Structure formats: structure tokens, C-alpha cells
PDB file of C-alpha atoms in Angstrom:
ATOM      1  CA  ALA A 219     139.109 122.104  85.283  1.00 90.00           C
ATOM      2  CA  ALA A 220     139.652 118.947  87.448  1.00 91.00           C
ATOM      3  CA  GLY A 221     141.843 117.300  84.925  1.00 91.00           C
ATOM      4  CA  VAL A 222     140.084 114.159  84.608  1.00 91.00           C
ATOM      5  CA  SER A 223     137.829 112.583  81.888  1.00 90.00           C
ATOM      6  CA  ARG A 224     133.989 113.394  81.606  1.00 86.00           C
ATOM      7  CA  ALA A 225     133.416 109.762  82.425  1.00 85.00           C
ATOM      8  CA  THR A 226     135.315 110.074  85.552  1.00 89.00           C
ATOM      9  CA  ALA A 227     133.730 113.396  86.606  1.00 87.00           C
ATOM     10  CA  SER A 228     130.422 111.790  85.920  1.00 80.00           C
ATOM     11  CA  ARG A 229     131.226 108.825  88.161  1.00 81.00           C
ATOM     12  CA  VAL A 230     132.275 111.136  90.963  1.00 83.00           C
ATOM     13  CA  LEU A 231     129.133 113.290  90.681  1.00 79.00           C
ATOM     14  CA  ASN A 232     126.790 110.239  90.652  1.00 69.00           C
ATOM     15  CA  GLY A 233     128.510 108.774  93.722  1.00 70.00           C
ATOM     16  CA  VAL A 234     130.053 105.783  91.953  1.00 71.00           C
ATOM     17  CA  PRO A 235     132.639 104.356  94.499  1.00 70.00           C
ATOM     18  CA  SER A 236     135.115 102.937  91.849  1.00 75.00           C
ATOM     19  CA  VAL A 237     137.028 106.331  91.597  1.00 83.00           C
ATOM     20  CA  ARG A 238     140.590 107.009  93.001  1.00 87.00           C
ATOM     21  CA  GLU A 239     140.575 109.330  96.235  1.00 88.00           C
ATOM     22  CA  ALA A 240     142.662 111.971  94.511  1.00 90.00           C
ATOM     23  CA  ALA A 241     140.403 112.190  91.251  1.00 89.00           C
ATOM     24  CA  VAL A 242     137.250 112.587  93.655  1.00 89.00           C
ATOM     25  CA  ALA A 243     138.785 115.340  95.485  1.00 92.00           C
ATOM     26  CA  ALA A 244     139.844 117.199  92.303  1.00 93.00           C
ATOM     27  CA  VAL A 245     136.318 116.944  90.841  1.00 90.00           C
ATOM     28  CA  ARG A 246     134.555 117.894  94.090  1.00 89.00           C
ATOM     29  CA  LYS A 247     136.993 121.119  94.239  1.00 91.00           C
ATOM     30  CA  ALA A 248     136.526 121.820  90.724  1.00 91.00           C
ATOM     31  CA  ALA A 249     132.633 121.568  91.247  1.00 87.00           C
ATOM     32  CA  GLY A 250     132.881 123.916  94.173  1.00 87.00           C
ATOM     33  CA  ASP A 251     135.145 126.362  92.319  1.00 87.00           C
ATOM     34  CA  LEU A 252     133.006 126.547  89.273  1.00 86.00           C
ATOM     35  CA  GLY A 253     129.585 126.665  91.503  1.00 82.00           C
ATOM     36  CA  TYR A 254     128.641 123.584  89.329  1.00 79.00           C
ATOM     37  CA  ARG A 255     125.050 122.161  89.790  1.00 69.00           C
ATOM     38  CA  PRO A 256     123.708 119.135  87.901  1.00 62.00           C
ATOM     39  CA  ASN A 257     121.177 119.913  85.407  1.00 56.00           C
ATOM     40  CA  LEU A 258     118.155 117.766  86.491  1.00 47.00           C
ATOM     41  CA  ALA A 259     116.214 117.747  83.139  1.00 46.00           C
ATOM     42  CA  ALA A 260     119.548 116.745  81.298  1.00 51.00           C
ATOM     43  CA  ARG A 261     120.142 113.908  83.819  1.00 52.00           C
ATOM     44  CA  SER A 262     116.671 112.695  83.534  1.00 48.00           C
ATOM     45  CA  LEU A 263     116.858 112.521  79.755  1.00 44.00           C
ATOM     46  CA  ALA A 264     120.237 110.677  80.164  1.00 52.00           C
ATOM     47  CA  ARG A 265     119.126 108.179  82.722  1.00 52.00           C
ATOM     48  CA  GLY A 266     115.634 107.672  81.418  1.00 51.00           C
ATOM     49  CA  ARG A 267     114.265 108.430  84.779  1.00 59.00           C
ATOM     50  CA  HIS A 268     112.466 111.643  86.345  1.00 63.00           C
ATOM     51  CA  ASP A 269     112.627 110.487  89.936  1.00 79.00           C
ATOM     52  CA  SER A 270     108.987 111.272  90.286  1.00 85.00           C
ATOM     53  CA  ILE A 271     106.294 108.932  91.033  1.00 88.00           C
ATOM     54  CA  GLY A 272     102.514 109.548  90.287  1.00 87.00           C
ATOM     55  CA  LEU A 273     100.158 109.097  93.046  1.00 85.00           C
ATOM     56  CA  VAL A 274      96.530 108.208  91.640  1.00 86.00           C
ATOM     57  CA  LEU A 275      93.410 109.213  93.703  1.00 77.00           C
ATOM     58  CA  THR A 276      89.889 109.980  92.778  1.00 71.00           C
ATOM     59  CA  GLU A 277      88.581 113.690  93.540  1.00 66.00           C
ATOM     60  CA  ARG A 278      86.107 112.168  96.122  1.00 67.00           C
ATOM     61  CA  ASP A 279      89.121 110.319  97.872  1.00 66.00           C
ATOM     62  CA  LEU A 280      91.100 113.598  97.866  1.00 65.00           C
ATOM     63  CA  ALA A 281      88.104 115.444  99.456  1.00 63.00           C
ATOM     64  CA  GLU A 282      87.534 112.830 102.229  1.00 63.00           C
ATOM     65  CA  LEU A 283      91.298 112.547 102.881  1.00 62.00           C
ATOM     66  CA  PRO A 284      91.211 113.753 106.629  1.00 59.00           C
ATOM     67  CA  HIS A 285      88.691 110.943 107.420  1.00 58.00           C
ATOM     68  CA  SER A 286      89.839 108.163 104.788  1.00 62.00           C
ATOM     69  CA  PHE A 287      91.426 104.938 105.862  1.00 63.00           C
ATOM     70  CA  PHE A 288      94.292 105.592 103.282  1.00 68.00           C
ATOM     71  CA  ALA A 289      95.736 108.719 105.032  1.00 76.00           C
ATOM     72  CA  GLN A 290      97.829 106.338 106.882  1.00 78.00           C
ATOM     73  CA  PRO A 291      99.379 104.630 103.852  1.00 83.00           C
ATOM     74  CA  LEU A 292      99.721 107.797 102.111  1.00 82.00           C
ATOM     75  CA  ARG A 293     101.873 108.879 105.103  1.00 84.00           C
ATOM     76  CA  GLY A 294     103.958 105.586 104.747  1.00 88.00           C
ATOM     77  CA  ALA A 295     104.426 106.212 101.010  1.00 88.00           C
ATOM     78  CA  THR A 296     105.398 110.031 101.567  1.00 85.00           C
ATOM     79  CA  ALA A 297     107.996 109.027 104.113  1.00 88.00           C
ATOM     80  CA  ALA A 298     109.456 106.334 101.825  1.00 88.00           C
ATOM     81  CA  VAL A 299     109.934 108.611  98.853  1.00 86.00           C
ATOM     82  CA  THR A 300     111.305 111.339 100.967  1.00 85.00           C
ATOM     83  CA  ARG A 301     113.917 108.908 102.203  1.00 85.00           C
ATOM     84  CA  ARG A 302     114.927 108.210  98.651  1.00 82.00           C
ATOM     85  CA  SER A 303     114.991 111.907  97.406  1.00 80.00           C
ATOM     86  CA  LEU A 304     111.877 111.167  95.203  1.00 85.00           C
ATOM     87  CA  GLN A 305     108.975 113.369  94.438  1.00 84.00           C
ATOM     88  CA  LEU A 306     105.194 112.417  94.480  1.00 84.00           C
ATOM     89  CA  VAL A 307     103.055 113.930  91.568  1.00 87.00           C
ATOM     90  CA  LEU A 308      99.336 113.881  92.346  1.00 84.00           C
ATOM     91  CA  LEU A 309      97.182 112.652  89.703  1.00 85.00           C
ATOM     92  CA  LEU A 310      93.356 112.483  89.814  1.00 79.00           C
ATOM     93  CA  ALA A 311      91.488 109.600  88.336  1.00 78.00           C
ATOM     94  CA  GLY A 312      88.351 111.115  86.743  1.00 73.00           C
ATOM     95  CA  PRO A 313      85.686 109.909  84.318  1.00 73.00           C
ATOM     96  CA  ASP A 314      88.130 110.071  81.528  1.00 73.00           C
ATOM     97  CA  GLU A 315      90.486 107.322  82.640  1.00 75.00           C
ATOM     98  CA  GLU A 316      92.143 107.147  79.141  1.00 79.00           C
ATOM     99  CA  SER A 317      93.557 110.340  79.599  1.00 83.00           C
ATOM    100  CA  LEU A 318      95.329 109.399  82.865  1.00 84.00           C
ATOM    101  CA  ARG A 319      96.859 106.317  81.150  1.00 84.00           C
ATOM    102  CA  ARG A 320      98.067 108.760  78.185  1.00 86.00           C
ATOM    103  CA  TYR A 321      99.748 110.941  81.008  1.00 85.00           C
ATOM    104  CA  LEU A 322     101.515 107.942  82.508  1.00 85.00           C
ATOM    105  CA  ASP A 323     102.597 106.960  78.784  1.00 84.00           C
ATOM    106  CA  GLY A 324     103.903 110.186  78.254  1.00 81.00           C
ATOM    107  CA  SER A 325     107.219 109.980  80.230  1.00 75.00           C
ATOM    108  CA  HIS A 326     106.226 112.417  83.017  1.00 85.00           C
ATOM    109  CA  VAL A 327     106.684 110.174  85.756  1.00 89.00           C
ATOM    110  CA  ASP A 328     108.563 106.737  86.322  1.00 90.00           C
ATOM    111  CA  GLY A 329     105.647 104.741  87.773  1.00 91.00           C
ATOM    112  CA  ALA A 330     102.519 105.315  89.715  1.00 92.00           C
ATOM    113  CA  LEU A 331     100.999 104.293  93.056  1.00 92.00           C
ATOM    114  CA  VAL A 332      97.211 103.846  92.890  1.00 90.00           C
ATOM    115  CA  ILE A 333      94.910 104.170  95.795  1.00 82.00           C
ATOM    116  CA  LEU A 334      91.162 104.023  95.163  1.00 68.00           C
ATOM    117  CA  GLU A 335      88.981 103.618  98.202  1.00 55.00           C
ATOM    118  CA  ALA A 336      85.630 105.632  97.957  1.00 45.00           C
ATOM    119  CA  HIS A 337      84.903 104.588  94.353  1.00 49.00           C
ATOM    120  CA  SER A 338      85.964 101.782  92.126  1.00 53.00           C
ATOM    121  CA  THR A 339      86.660 102.239  88.672  1.00 61.00           C
ATOM    122  CA  ASN A 340      87.968 100.497  85.501  1.00 74.00           C
ATOM    123  CA  LEU A 341      91.246 101.817  86.018  1.00 79.00           C
ATOM    124  CA  PRO A 342      93.197  98.590  86.470  1.00 82.00           C
ATOM    125  CA  ARG A 343      91.799  97.396  83.127  1.00 82.00           C
ATOM    126  CA  VAL A 344      92.652 100.616  81.471  1.00 82.00           C
ATOM    127  CA  LEU A 345      96.181 100.743  83.088  1.00 85.00           C
ATOM    128  CA  ASP A 346      97.066  97.201  82.070  1.00 84.00           C
ATOM    129  CA  GLN A 347      99.029  98.236  79.077  1.00 79.00           C
ATOM    130  CA  SER A 348     100.741 101.389  80.664  1.00 84.00           C
ATOM    131  CA  ALA A 349     104.305 102.096  79.633  1.00 85.00           C
ATOM    132  CA  VAL A 350     105.416 102.471  83.446  1.00 89.00           C
ATOM    133  CA  PRO A 351     105.047 100.077  86.296  1.00 92.00           C
ATOM    134  CA  VAL A 352     101.766 100.549  88.472  1.00 92.00           C
ATOM    135  CA  VAL A 353     101.345  99.356  92.018  1.00 94.00           C
ATOM    136  CA  TYR A 354      97.986  99.049  93.668  1.00 92.00           C
ATOM    137  CA  LEU A 355      97.056  99.528  97.246  1.00 90.00           C
ATOM    138  CA  GLY A 356      94.699  96.507  97.671  1.00 86.00           C
ATOM    139  CA  ARG A 357      94.266  93.735  95.113  1.00 86.00           C
ATOM    140  CA  PRO A 358      92.266  94.993  92.130  1.00 83.00           C
ATOM    141  CA  VAL A 359      88.934  92.893  91.506  1.00 78.00           C
ATOM    142  CA  ASP A 360      89.597  90.202  88.903  1.00 78.00           C
ATOM    143  CA  SER A 361      93.195  90.719  89.418  1.00 82.00           C
ATOM    144  CA  ASP A 362      95.688  88.744  87.234  1.00 86.00           C
ATOM    145  CA  PRO A 363      99.111  87.965  89.139  1.00 88.00           C
ATOM    146  CA  ALA A 364     100.701  88.086  85.605  1.00 88.00           C
ATOM    147  CA  VAL A 365      99.632  91.771  85.213  1.00 89.00           C
ATOM    148  CA  HIS A 366      99.115  93.361  88.348  1.00 91.00           C
ATOM    149  CA  SER A 367     101.320  94.354  91.156  1.00 94.00           C
ATOM    150  CA  TYR A 368      99.773  95.271  94.483  1.00 94.00           C
ATOM    151  CA  VAL A 369     100.274  95.566  98.362  1.00 94.00           C
ATOM    152  CA  ASP A 370      97.319  94.156 100.567  1.00 92.00           C
ATOM    153  CA  VAL A 371      96.650  92.784 103.716  1.00 93.00           C
ATOM    154  CA  ASP A 372      95.027  89.249 104.088  1.00 96.00           C
ATOM    155  CA  ASN A 373      91.369  90.615 103.660  1.00 95.00           C
ATOM    156  CA  TYR A 374      89.830  86.921 103.536  1.00 97.00           C
ATOM    157  CA  GLY A 375      91.886  85.936 106.728  1.00 97.00           C
ATOM    158  CA  GLY A 376      90.997  89.130 108.441  1.00 97.00           C
ATOM    159  CA  ALA A 377      87.281  88.492 107.709  1.00 98.00           C
ATOM    160  CA  ARG A 378      87.770  85.122 109.256  1.00 98.00           C
ATOM    161  CA  LEU A 379      89.154  86.412 112.348  1.00 98.00           C
ATOM    162  CA  ALA A 380      86.323  89.010 112.732  1.00 98.00           C
ATOM    163  CA  THR A 381      83.609  86.503 112.067  1.00 98.00           C
ATOM    164  CA  ALA A 382      85.145  83.895 114.420  1.00 98.00           C
ATOM    165  CA  GLU A 383      85.279  86.509 117.201  1.00 98.00           C
ATOM    166  CA  LEU A 384      81.559  86.993 116.986  1.00 98.00           C
ATOM    167  CA  VAL A 385      81.034  83.271 116.773  1.00 98.00           C
ATOM    168  CA  ALA A 386      83.054  82.641 119.826  1.00 97.00           C
ATOM    169  CA  ALA A 387      81.012  85.348 121.398  1.00 97.00           C
ATOM    170  CA  GLY A 388      78.012  83.217 121.134  1.00 97.00           C
ATOM    171  CA  ARG A 389      76.360  85.324 118.240  1.00 97.00           C
ATOM    172  CA  ARG A 390      74.064  83.114 116.233  1.00 96.00           C
ATOM    173  CA  VAL A 391      72.777  85.394 113.449  1.00 97.00           C
ATOM    174  CA  ILE A 392      75.779  87.358 112.174  1.00 98.00           C
ATOM    175  CA  GLY A 393      75.366  89.731 109.180  1.00 98.00           C
ATOM    176  CA  THR A 394      77.825  91.761 107.210  1.00 98.00           C
ATOM    177  CA  ILE A 395      78.001  95.323 105.898  1.00 98.00           C
ATOM    178  CA  ALA A 396      80.446  94.841 102.797  1.00 97.00           C
ATOM    179  CA  GLY A 397      82.233  97.398 100.717  1.00 93.00           C
ATOM    180  CA  PRO A 398      81.256  97.650  96.884  1.00 89.00           C
ATOM    181  CA  PRO A 399      81.028  94.283  95.163  1.00 88.00           C
ATOM    182  CA  ASP A 400      83.371  95.564  92.445  1.00 82.00           C
ATOM    183  CA  MET A 401      86.291  96.054  94.747  1.00 83.00           C
ATOM    184  CA  GLY A 402      88.740  93.202  95.412  1.00 82.00           C
ATOM    185  CA  VAL A 403      88.843  93.961  99.177  1.00 86.00           C
ATOM    186  CA  ALA A 404      85.245  93.739  99.570  1.00 90.00           C
ATOM    187  CA  VAL A 405      85.089  90.496  97.778  1.00 91.00           C
ATOM    188  CA  ASP A 406      87.659  88.952 100.029  1.00 93.00           C
ATOM    189  CA  ARG A 407      85.984  90.052 103.197  1.00 96.00           C
ATOM    190  CA  VAL A 408      82.584  88.862 102.277  1.00 97.00           C
ATOM    191  CA  ALA A 409      84.075  85.471 101.267  1.00 97.00           C
ATOM    192  CA  GLY A 410      85.900  85.111 104.749  1.00 98.00           C
ATOM    193  CA  TRP A 411      82.600  85.922 106.425  1.00 98.00           C
ATOM    194  CA  ARG A 412      80.731  83.570 104.556  1.00 98.00           C
ATOM    195  CA  ASP A 413      82.971  80.656 104.912  1.00 98.00           C
ATOM    196  CA  VAL A 414      83.202  80.936 108.517  1.00 98.00           C
ATOM    197  CA  LEU A 415      79.513  80.863 108.856  1.00 98.00           C
ATOM    198  CA  THR A 416      79.208  77.778 106.367  1.00 98.00           C
ATOM    199  CA  GLU A 417      81.825  75.933 108.276  1.00 98.00           C
ATOM    200  CA  GLU A 418      79.951  76.551 111.643  1.00 97.00           C
ATOM    201  CA  GLY A 419      76.624  75.383 110.168  1.00 97.00           C
ATOM    202  CA  MET A 420      75.137  78.824 110.801  1.00 97.00           C
ATOM    203  CA  PRO A 421      72.729  80.774 108.640  1.00 95.00           C
ATOM    204  CA  VAL A 422      74.194  83.176 106.040  1.00 96.00           C
ATOM    205  CA  PRO A 423      72.264  86.328 106.007  1.00 95.00           C
ATOM    206  CA  PRO A 424      71.730  88.535 102.917  1.00 94.00           C
ATOM    207  CA  VAL A 425      74.812  90.849 102.426  1.00 97.00           C
ATOM    208  CA  ALA A 426      74.262  94.656 102.920  1.00 97.00           C
ATOM    209  CA  TYR A 427      76.537  96.554 100.685  1.00 96.00           C
ATOM    210  CA  GLY A 428      77.888 100.108 101.667  1.00 95.00           C
ATOM    211  CA  ASP A 429      80.550 102.616  99.930  1.00 89.00           C
ATOM    212  CA  PHE A 430      82.940 102.770 102.752  1.00 88.00           C
ATOM    213  CA  THR A 431      81.335 105.869 104.271  1.00 89.00           C
ATOM    214  CA  ALA A 432      79.643 106.606 107.475  1.00 93.00           C
ATOM    215  CA  ASP A 433      76.363 107.318 105.663  1.00 95.00           C
ATOM    216  CA  GLY A 434      76.791 104.162 103.434  1.00 95.00           C
ATOM    217  CA  GLY A 435      77.233 102.190 106.786  1.00 97.00           C
ATOM    218  CA  ALA A 436      74.254 103.661 108.321  1.00 98.00           C
ATOM    219  CA  ASN A 437      72.147 102.854 105.281  1.00 98.00           C
ATOM    220  CA  ALA A 438      73.286  99.333 105.024  1.00 98.00           C
ATOM    221  CA  MET A 439      72.629  98.699 108.765  1.00 98.00           C
ATOM    222  CA  ALA A 440      69.054  99.916 108.232  1.00 98.00           C
ATOM    223  CA  ARG A 441      68.626  97.500 105.406  1.00 97.00           C
ATOM    224  CA  LEU A 442      70.322  94.441 107.306  1.00 97.00           C
ATOM    225  CA  LEU A 443      68.093  95.097 110.310  1.00 97.00           C
ATOM    226  CA  ALA A 444      64.975  95.091 108.062  1.00 96.00           C
ATOM    227  CA  ALA A 445      65.863  91.940 106.481  1.00 95.00           C
ATOM    228  CA  GLN A 446      67.216  90.177 109.634  1.00 95.00           C
ATOM    229  CA  PRO A 447      65.615  91.822 112.732  1.00 96.00           C
ATOM    230  CA  ASP A 448      66.988  88.922 114.818  1.00 96.00           C
ATOM    231  CA  LEU A 449      70.544  89.782 114.142  1.00 96.00           C
ATOM    232  CA  ASP A 450      72.839  89.614 117.109  1.00 97.00           C
ATOM    233  CA  GLY A 451      76.254  90.148 115.432  1.00 98.00           C
ATOM    234  CA  VAL A 452      77.830  92.035 112.437  1.00 98.00           C
ATOM    235  CA  PHE A 453      80.946  92.231 110.610  1.00 98.00           C
ATOM    236  CA  VAL A 454      81.383  95.752 109.192  1.00 98.00           C
ATOM    237  CA  ALA A 455      84.026  96.058 106.476  1.00 96.00           C
ATOM    238  CA  SER A 456      85.445  99.411 107.649  1.00 94.00           C
ATOM    239  CA  ASP A 457      85.556 101.384 110.767  1.00 95.00           C
ATOM    240  CA  LEU A 458      84.010 104.340 108.941  1.00 93.00           C
ATOM    241  CA  MET A 459      80.992 102.204 107.968  1.00 96.00           C
ATOM    242  CA  ALA A 460      80.735 100.756 111.495  1.00 97.00           C
ATOM    243  CA  THR A 461      80.473 104.321 112.951  1.00 96.00           C
ATOM    244  CA  GLY A 462      77.233 104.741 110.818  1.00 97.00           C
ATOM    245  CA  ALA A 463      76.020 101.358 111.857  1.00 98.00           C
ATOM    246  CA  LEU A 464      76.321 102.006 115.507  1.00 98.00           C
ATOM    247  CA  LYS A 465      74.154 105.065 115.464  1.00 97.00           C
ATOM    248  CA  VAL A 466      71.459 103.050 113.463  1.00 98.00           C
ATOM    249  CA  LEU A 467      71.599 100.034 116.174  1.00 98.00           C
ATOM    250  CA  GLY A 468      71.462 102.731 119.005  1.00 97.00           C
ATOM    251  CA  ALA A 469      68.507 104.383 117.358  1.00 97.00           C
ATOM    252  CA  SER A 470      66.586 101.147 116.786  1.00 97.00           C
ATOM    253  CA  GLY A 471      66.861 100.397 120.761  1.00 96.00           C
ATOM    254  CA  ARG A 472      69.572  97.886 120.420  1.00 97.00           C
ATOM    255  CA  ARG A 473      72.388  97.796 122.759  1.00 97.00           C
ATOM    256  CA  VAL A 474      76.035  97.407 121.517  1.00 97.00           C
ATOM    257  CA  PRO A 475      77.330  94.958 122.604  1.00 97.00           C
ATOM    258  CA  ALA A 476      74.671  93.251 124.676  1.00 96.00           C
ATOM    259  CA  ASP A 477      71.890  93.001 122.034  1.00 97.00           C
ATOM    260  CA  VAL A 478      74.255  93.105 118.842  1.00 98.00           C
ATOM    261  CA  SER A 479      78.043  92.704 118.998  1.00 98.00           C
ATOM    262  CA  VAL A 480      80.003  94.430 116.321  1.00 98.00           C
ATOM    263  CA  VAL A 481      83.400  94.037 114.670  1.00 98.00           C
ATOM    264  CA  GLY A 482      84.869  96.792 112.285  1.00 98.00           C
ATOM    265  CA  TYR A 483      87.882  96.710 110.009  1.00 96.00           C
ATOM    266  CA  ASP A 484      90.893  98.977 109.632  1.00 92.00           C
ATOM    267  CA  ASP A 485      91.667  99.571 113.430  1.00 93.00           C
ATOM    268  CA  SER A 486      91.576 103.239 112.478  1.00 89.00           C
ATOM    269  CA  ILE A 487      91.815 106.243 114.803  1.00 88.00           C
ATOM    270  CA  LEU A 488      87.874 105.974 114.725  1.00 91.00           C
ATOM    271  CA  ALA A 489      87.834 102.469 116.379  1.00 95.00           C
ATOM    272  CA  PRO A 490      89.111 103.452 119.917  1.00 96.00           C
ATOM    273  CA  THR A 491      87.039 106.505 119.823  1.00 94.00           C
ATOM    274  CA  ALA A 492      83.724 104.872 118.897  1.00 95.00           C
ATOM    275  CA  ASN A 493      80.792 104.429 121.350  1.00 94.00           C
ATOM    276  CA  PRO A 494      81.453 101.695 122.481  1.00 97.00           C
ATOM    277  CA  PRO A 495      85.099 101.439 121.436  1.00 98.00           C
ATOM    278  CA  LEU A 496      85.270  99.101 118.535  1.00 98.00           C
ATOM    279  CA  THR A 497      86.907  95.655 118.070  1.00 98.00           C
ATOM    280  CA  SER A 498      88.433  95.829 114.718  1.00 98.00           C
ATOM    281  CA  VAL A 499      90.761  94.143 112.306  1.00 97.00           C
ATOM    282  CA  ARG A 500      93.960  95.826 112.195  1.00 95.00           C
ATOM    283  CA  GLN A 501      95.669  96.573 108.875  1.00 89.00           C
ATOM    284  CA  PRO A 502      99.518  97.868 108.960  1.00 90.00           C
ATOM    285  CA  LEU A 503      98.519 100.843 106.796  1.00 87.00           C
ATOM    286  CA  GLU A 504     101.630 102.737 107.065  1.00 89.00           C
ATOM    287  CA  GLU A 505     103.683  99.788 106.335  1.00 92.00           C
ATOM    288  CA  MET A 506     101.623  99.048 103.361  1.00 92.00           C
ATOM    289  CA  GLY A 507     102.159 102.446 102.090  1.00 92.00           C
ATOM    290  CA  ARG A 508     106.066 102.200 102.337  1.00 93.00           C
ATOM    291  CA  LEU A 509     105.883  98.504 100.779  1.00 95.00           C
ATOM    292  CA  MET A 510     104.018 100.070  97.779  1.00 94.00           C
ATOM    293  CA  VAL A 511     107.094 102.314  97.153  1.00 94.00           C
ATOM    294  CA  GLU A 512     109.588  99.546  97.816  1.00 94.00           C
ATOM    295  CA  VAL A 513     107.655  97.275  95.342  1.00 95.00           C
ATOM    296  CA  LEU A 514     107.456 100.140  92.774  1.00 93.00           C
ATOM    297  CA  LEU A 515     111.190 100.750  93.055  1.00 92.00           C
ATOM    298  CA  GLN A 516     111.998  97.003  92.518  1.00 93.00           C
ATOM    299  CA  LEU A 517     109.986  97.032  89.342  1.00 92.00           C
ATOM    300  CA  LEU A 518     112.044 100.044  88.225  1.00 90.00           C
ATOM    301  CA  ALA A 519     115.160  98.510  88.902  1.00 88.00           C
ATOM    302  CA  ASP A 520     114.284  95.482  86.841  1.00 89.00           C
ATOM    303  CA  PRO A 521     111.859  96.232  84.067  1.00 84.00           C
ATOM    304  CA  ALA A 522     112.056  92.578  82.948  1.00 85.00           C
ATOM    305  CA  ALA A 523     110.759  91.133  86.204  1.00 83.00           C
ATOM    306  CA  GLY A 524     107.288  89.997  86.582  1.00 89.00           C
ATOM    307  CA  PRO A 525     104.640  91.759  88.628  1.00 93.00           C
ATOM    308  CA  ILE A 526     104.958  91.689  92.496  1.00 95.00           C
ATOM    309  CA  GLN A 527     102.361  90.994  95.040  1.00 95.00           C
ATOM    310  CA  ARG A 528     102.934  91.452  98.758  1.00 95.00           C
ATOM    311  CA  ILE A 529     100.173  90.199 101.190  1.00 95.00           C
ATOM    312  CA  LEU A 530     100.507  91.152 104.818  1.00 95.00           C
ATOM    313  CA  PRO A 531      98.847  89.365 107.685  1.00 94.00           C
ATOM    314  CA  ALA A 532      95.822  90.798 109.407  1.00 94.00           C
ATOM    315  CA  GLN A 533      95.233  91.015 113.159  1.00 96.00           C
ATOM    316  CA  LEU A 534      92.498  91.643 115.724  1.00 97.00           C
ATOM    317  CA  THR A 535      92.246  94.210 118.036  1.00 97.00           C
ATOM    318  CA  ARG A 536      89.817  93.726 120.942  1.00 97.00           C
ATOM    319  CA  ARG A 537      87.688  96.422 122.573  1.00 97.00           C
ATOM    320  CA  GLU A 538      84.245  96.732 124.064  1.00 97.00           C
ATOM    321  CA  SER A 539      81.913  96.212 121.253  1.00 98.00           C
ATOM    322  CA  VAL A 540      81.949  92.482 121.263  1.00 97.00           C
ATOM    323  CA  GLN A 541      80.429  90.796 124.429  1.00 95.00           C
ATOM    324  CA  ALA A 542      79.788  87.023 125.183  1.00 92.00           C
ATOM    325  CA  ARG A 543      76.097  86.277 124.709  1.00 81.00           C
ATOM    326  CA  PRO A 544      74.650  85.209 128.140  1.00 72.00           C
ATOM    327  CA  SER A 545      74.324  81.510 128.320  1.00 62.00           C
ATOM    328  CA  GLY A 546      70.478  80.409 128.093  1.00 53.00           C
ATOM    329  CA  ALA A 547      69.634  83.728 126.060  1.00 56.00           C
ATOM    330  CA  ALA A 548      66.893  83.428 123.615  1.00 49.00           C
ATOM    331  CA  GLY A 549      67.513  83.353 119.799  1.00 46.00           C
TER     332      GLY A 549
END
């Protein structure tokens, strides 16, 4: 109808710039006259792409979404795919992780973003041989830079910032409430805390592990106080766990920050609303979500390229939960 070849019509409809203006006008007029709309299924087959990205969560993470730290990276990822006219397909990681890998291998989506917070799984190992590229939020534990692509914050450096803040405030018995020991972010944060204490020649109390929930933080705080009753500082690996820890400290008769100073992690909406407002390590969570999409699109654009890792710097936001210990105080 436009009087041009199929190849020229295809280039015009796909926005390829190397077409004469007269041909562009003719194709667009013919498309309008004929009421032409691209067949998206046929286009996907021809291009080998679906313009869809899988978003992998656990059922528990989905249930806790309104209170979870990853609501912010999810916003960033959603904004990034919307700008690029892509679609997010929600995929749930359950006990049968092999079924998820089979779905990804079945050419339903172009790639996947994996966000696992509340519960760690063997998913990185299962997805190592996936037919589509996979990008993780946070470094998978025992990650291999030759295999895994991820976007993370400098968790080790962030933990050092938090612990150094407590040391500078004159705190001398500084414990930590860590995330699950089989999560990369938890391992890195414990390492940063431990290294600062070791370098300062200070005691290293036993680690109390939680599960990144408020109840988990409360239970871990109770165990930590039982093991170390002279504790005067604590670094908590998430703001949500810190809210539970603050309640236990208050119930034990300890004042925050005078008796025990507390630093959280995430600098989430919970931090400024805590009692007292919580000093916390800031993660640029929305930016991390956007960057996950950008990394995935880079992998799709060049399938022969190796895995990509992006590490963003952490920063400390100071609030009222840390107070300098009075000079001459006992302990």
C-alpha cells in the first residue's frame, strides 16, 4: 500500500532512522489508512525477545512488602521498566526452585531480577545455568564474579561506618544483630563490624542472628543482652530488626542512647520515626532498583559479555539513637 519494500516498511515501523523522509511518510500514511497495528507475538518471535522481565520474590517477601526494605528498589525497578515500555512479570520462588528455572528457560521472559530478603534459598545455585540473564539485588552468598550479576551497596564499608560511629561515641562493648548467616549481605556486614572492633583492640561479642524482621530483631536483642549484659552499643543489620531491638532494650530498663547506643541499616522510613530516631546506614535503594534494570538490559544487549557487578557506596545518617558516653562513666 505504501509502494515500498517489506524491509523498508519494517525499518520505518521499528523506528530505524536510515529511511528517506518520503518513504517514512508513505509507510505511516498507509499504516493509518489500513488501521495497521504490529502483531506483538510475531514481533517477539522474529526478534527473539519478549520485552518482559521476570521479578522473583518469595511468598513471604510479597506478604511483607509494605514493611519491607525492598519496596524502594521495587519502585526504582518499576520506574525503569516503564520508561523503556517493558513489562514486569511476578514470579514466586517457592520450595520447588527447579520449576522456576524451567520457567525462565522456557522463553517466557527475556531475563529476571531476583530480590530475596526475608528468606535465603539455593536459588543462585539453581539459576547459575539459566538460559536467560539474571541480576540479583545484593551479592549472593559465595557469589562467583564469573557467574553472578548483581547490584549491591558496600555492605562491608557500611558496617564499618556504623561500628566506627559507636566507637567514636565512646562505646566499649559493641554487639551486633546480624541477618541470616547464609546471605551475602549479612556476611559482609558482620565482617565490617568485626574488623573495626579488632583494629581498635576491643572485645568482639558473640553475633546474634535475626531474620530481618522486627520479631527476629527483638529475639536476637534478648539473646545478646543475656550473653553480654554490659553491652553499651549495638549495630543492627536492618532498621526493621532495630525496631524490635529498641523495644527489648526499653523493656530491660536500658535507656537509648544514654545506656546503649544503636545504629541501624537501610535508613528506611522506619529510621526517623523510631523512638528515639535511629542513626542508620543509608542504602540508595531506589537507585539500586533502577540500576538492576540497566544491568539486565546491558546483558541482553550483549549476551557474550561477562557478568556485571555494581557496588554503590554507603553513607551514614545521624539521628538521636547514638550519644557520646560521658567521660569517666563506668564500664
